[in-house]
Amino acid sequence: VSFERTPDRIHVWIVNDSPEPVEGSLTVRKLNFAGREGGKLEEKFHIGPGEARRCIDTKPLGPVSLREEFLAADFNGQTASLLLTAERYIHLPAPKLAVKREGDRISIATDVFARRVAIEVPGTTGAVFEDNHFDLLPGESKLVRIIDSAGGNRIRVSAVNAEPVEIELAD
């Protein structure tokens, strides 16, 4: 799921880079950074293997407050978010990140929008995670698999607008 921004419109695309067709409901929401919904569009799509399709024009959501709101899209658990102006002009609240270990994964949750969540193992290089440097929507949580901790014993999770949180890797 991705956004395309032209001078007069914002569209949401679905790209299926798998060998199998996918189908589901694409949901696009206008949200403020605390999670209040200002509008929602939803439509079902069937996307063939190797197909990319422009799916939804966001114009029906109405104007978006550049400093207070953003757009979020979800298709079958694949998400994307779009800020409409540079970060320095946005009124991002300070999220409270909740981080805990669940086996070979870490669970990261937030109360408000968390911009560019980053995972690292302090004091090491070469740590690998299933995902990294992503946005978390208000009230959202995400499980991220630790592929290689590079021998470290702690994980640090931070975001552009959040204080870092560290947890132990050892049981």
PDB file of C-alpha atoms in Angstrom, residues 7-105:
ATOM      1  CA  PRO A   7      -0.330  18.713  -7.356  1.00  0.00           C
ATOM      2  CA  ASP A   8      -4.112  18.393  -7.023  1.00  0.00           C
ATOM      3  CA  ARG A   9      -4.870  14.882  -5.721  1.00  0.00           C
ATOM      4  CA  ILE A  10      -3.743  12.122  -3.383  1.00  0.00           C
ATOM      5  CA  HIS A  11      -4.344   8.533  -4.481  1.00  0.00           C
ATOM      6  CA  VAL A  12      -3.740   5.213  -2.756  1.00  0.00           C
ATOM      7  CA  TRP A  13      -2.128   2.389  -4.693  1.00  0.00           C
ATOM      8  CA  ILE A  14      -1.949  -1.334  -4.049  1.00  0.00           C
ATOM      9  CA  VAL A  15       1.048  -3.209  -5.436  1.00  0.00           C
ATOM     10  CA  ASN A  16       0.945  -7.001  -5.465  1.00  0.00           C
ATOM     11  CA  ASP A  17       4.500  -8.239  -5.966  1.00  0.00           C
ATOM     12  CA  SER A  18       3.568 -11.817  -5.051  1.00  0.00           C
ATOM     13  CA  PRO A  19       2.861 -14.724  -7.454  1.00  0.00           C
ATOM     14  CA  GLU A  20      -0.696 -15.091  -6.110  1.00  0.00           C
ATOM     15  CA  PRO A  21      -3.727 -12.803  -6.431  1.00  0.00           C
ATOM     16  CA  VAL A  22      -4.749 -10.864  -3.318  1.00  0.00           C
ATOM     17  CA  GLU A  23      -8.101  -9.477  -2.336  1.00  0.00           C
ATOM     18  CA  GLY A  24      -9.445  -7.559   0.581  1.00  0.00           C
ATOM     19  CA  SER A  25     -10.726  -4.270   1.804  1.00  0.00           C
ATOM     20  CA  LEU A  26      -8.643  -1.112   1.392  1.00  0.00           C
ATOM     21  CA  THR A  27      -9.353   1.405   4.145  1.00  0.00           C
ATOM     22  CA  VAL A  28      -8.124   4.990   4.020  1.00  0.00           C
ATOM     23  CA  ARG A  29      -8.608   7.256   7.047  1.00  0.00           C
ATOM     24  CA  LYS A  30      -7.968  10.889   7.875  1.00  0.00           C
ATOM     25  CA  LEU A  31      -6.723  11.018  11.473  1.00  0.00           C
ATOM     26  CA  ASN A  32      -5.348  13.536  13.903  1.00  0.00           C
ATOM     27  CA  PHE A  33      -2.158  12.576  15.743  1.00  0.00           C
ATOM     28  CA  ALA A  34      -4.105  11.515  18.849  1.00  0.00           C
ATOM     29  CA  GLY A  35      -6.180   9.083  16.756  1.00  0.00           C
ATOM     30  CA  ARG A  36      -9.481  10.941  16.249  1.00  0.00           C
ATOM     31  CA  GLU A  37     -10.901   9.956  12.882  1.00  0.00           C
ATOM     32  CA  GLY A  38     -11.991  12.781  10.582  1.00  0.00           C
ATOM     33  CA  GLY A  39     -13.189  10.594   7.710  1.00  0.00           C
ATOM     34  CA  LYS A  40     -12.927   7.124   6.241  1.00  0.00           C
ATOM     35  CA  LEU A  41     -13.106   5.520   2.790  1.00  0.00           C
ATOM     36  CA  GLU A  42     -13.342   1.772   2.252  1.00  0.00           C
ATOM     37  CA  GLU A  43     -13.557  -0.366  -0.866  1.00  0.00           C
ATOM     38  CA  LYS A  44     -12.894  -4.004  -1.795  1.00  0.00           C
ATOM     39  CA  PHE A  45     -10.214  -4.837  -4.363  1.00  0.00           C
ATOM     40  CA  HIS A  46      -8.866  -7.878  -6.180  1.00  0.00           C
ATOM     41  CA  ILE A  47      -5.280  -7.386  -7.370  1.00  0.00           C
ATOM     42  CA  GLY A  48      -3.663  -9.946  -9.673  1.00  0.00           C
ATOM     43  CA  PRO A  49      -0.098 -11.237  -9.302  1.00  0.00           C
ATOM     44  CA  GLY A  50       2.488  -8.672 -10.350  1.00  0.00           C
ATOM     45  CA  GLU A  51      -0.193  -5.977 -10.681  1.00  0.00           C
ATOM     46  CA  ALA A  52      -0.088  -2.399  -9.388  1.00  0.00           C
ATOM     47  CA  ARG A  53      -3.302  -0.398  -9.319  1.00  0.00           C
ATOM     48  CA  ARG A  54      -4.337   3.130  -8.387  1.00  0.00           C
ATOM     49  CA  CYS A  55      -7.318   2.374  -6.146  1.00  0.00           C
ATOM     50  CA  ILE A  56      -8.722   5.297  -4.151  1.00  0.00           C
ATOM     51  CA  ASP A  57      -8.776   9.057  -4.642  1.00  0.00           C
ATOM     52  CA  THR A  58      -8.775  10.657  -1.164  1.00  0.00           C
ATOM     53  CA  LYS A  59     -10.599  13.846  -2.251  1.00  0.00           C
ATOM     54  CA  PRO A  60     -13.912  12.699  -0.632  1.00  0.00           C
ATOM     55  CA  LEU A  61     -12.163  12.893   2.775  1.00  0.00           C
ATOM     56  CA  GLY A  62     -12.108  16.686   2.400  1.00  0.00           C
ATOM     57  CA  PRO A  63      -9.332  19.051   3.383  1.00  0.00           C
ATOM     58  CA  VAL A  64      -6.583  17.772   5.666  1.00  0.00           C
ATOM     59  CA  SER A  65      -5.088  20.065   8.316  1.00  0.00           C
ATOM     60  CA  LEU A  66      -1.412  20.022   7.358  1.00  0.00           C
ATOM     61  CA  ARG A  67      -0.117  20.428  10.933  1.00  0.00           C
ATOM     62  CA  GLU A  68      -2.713  18.417  12.830  1.00  0.00           C
ATOM     63  CA  GLU A  69      -3.780  15.489  10.597  1.00  0.00           C
ATOM     64  CA  PHE A  70      -2.409  12.741   8.350  1.00  0.00           C
ATOM     65  CA  LEU A  71      -3.696   9.979   6.080  1.00  0.00           C
ATOM     66  CA  ALA A  72      -3.432   6.271   6.867  1.00  0.00           C
ATOM     67  CA  ALA A  73      -4.173   3.332   4.567  1.00  0.00           C
ATOM     68  CA  ASP A  74      -4.542  -0.381   5.311  1.00  0.00           C
ATOM     69  CA  PHE A  75      -4.962  -3.350   2.973  1.00  0.00           C
ATOM     70  CA  ASN A  76      -4.842  -6.813   4.547  1.00  0.00           C
ATOM     71  CA  GLY A  77      -2.573  -5.621   7.369  1.00  0.00           C
ATOM     72  CA  GLN A  78      -0.176  -3.761   5.061  1.00  0.00           C
ATOM     73  CA  THR A  79      -0.198  -0.135   6.141  1.00  0.00           C
ATOM     74  CA  ALA A  80       1.068   3.227   4.969  1.00  0.00           C
ATOM     75  CA  SER A  81       0.827   6.733   6.393  1.00  0.00           C
ATOM     76  CA  LEU A  82       1.246  10.103   4.725  1.00  0.00           C
ATOM     77  CA  LEU A  83       2.214  13.369   6.393  1.00  0.00           C
ATOM     78  CA  LEU A  84       1.261  16.323   4.217  1.00  0.00           C
ATOM     79  CA  THR A  85       4.013  18.719   5.273  1.00  0.00           C
ATOM     80  CA  ALA A  86       7.550  18.547   6.638  1.00  0.00           C
ATOM     81  CA  GLU A  87       7.969  17.132  10.152  1.00  0.00           C
ATOM     82  CA  ARG A  88       9.314  20.406  11.504  1.00  0.00           C
ATOM     83  CA  TYR A  89       5.930  22.068  10.804  1.00  0.00           C
ATOM     84  CA  ILE A  90       3.805  19.357  12.396  1.00  0.00           C
ATOM     85  CA  HIS A  91       2.489  19.388  15.946  1.00  0.00           C
ATOM     86  CA  LEU A  92       3.511  15.838  16.865  1.00  0.00           C
ATOM     87  CA  PRO A  93       2.545  14.781  20.395  1.00  0.00           C
ATOM     88  CA  ALA A  94       4.996  12.811  22.544  1.00  0.00           C
ATOM     89  CA  PRO A  95       3.964   9.139  22.461  1.00  0.00           C
ATOM     90  CA  LYS A  96       4.397   6.689  25.300  1.00  0.00           C
ATOM     91  CA  LEU A  97       6.019   3.656  23.704  1.00  0.00           C
ATOM     92  CA  ALA A  98       5.253   0.324  25.365  1.00  0.00           C
ATOM     93  CA  VAL A  99       7.867  -2.301  24.505  1.00  0.00           C
ATOM     94  CA  LYS A 100       8.009  -5.932  25.617  1.00  0.00           C
ATOM     95  CA  ARG A 101       9.673  -9.116  24.475  1.00  0.00           C
ATOM     96  CA  GLU A 102       7.526 -11.998  23.229  1.00  0.00           C
ATOM     97  CA  GLY A 103       9.828 -14.902  22.404  1.00  0.00           C
ATOM     98  CA  ASP A 104      11.886 -13.991  19.327  1.00  0.00           C
ATOM     99  CA  ARG A 105       9.775 -10.880  18.750  1.00  0.00           C
TER     100      ARG A 105
END
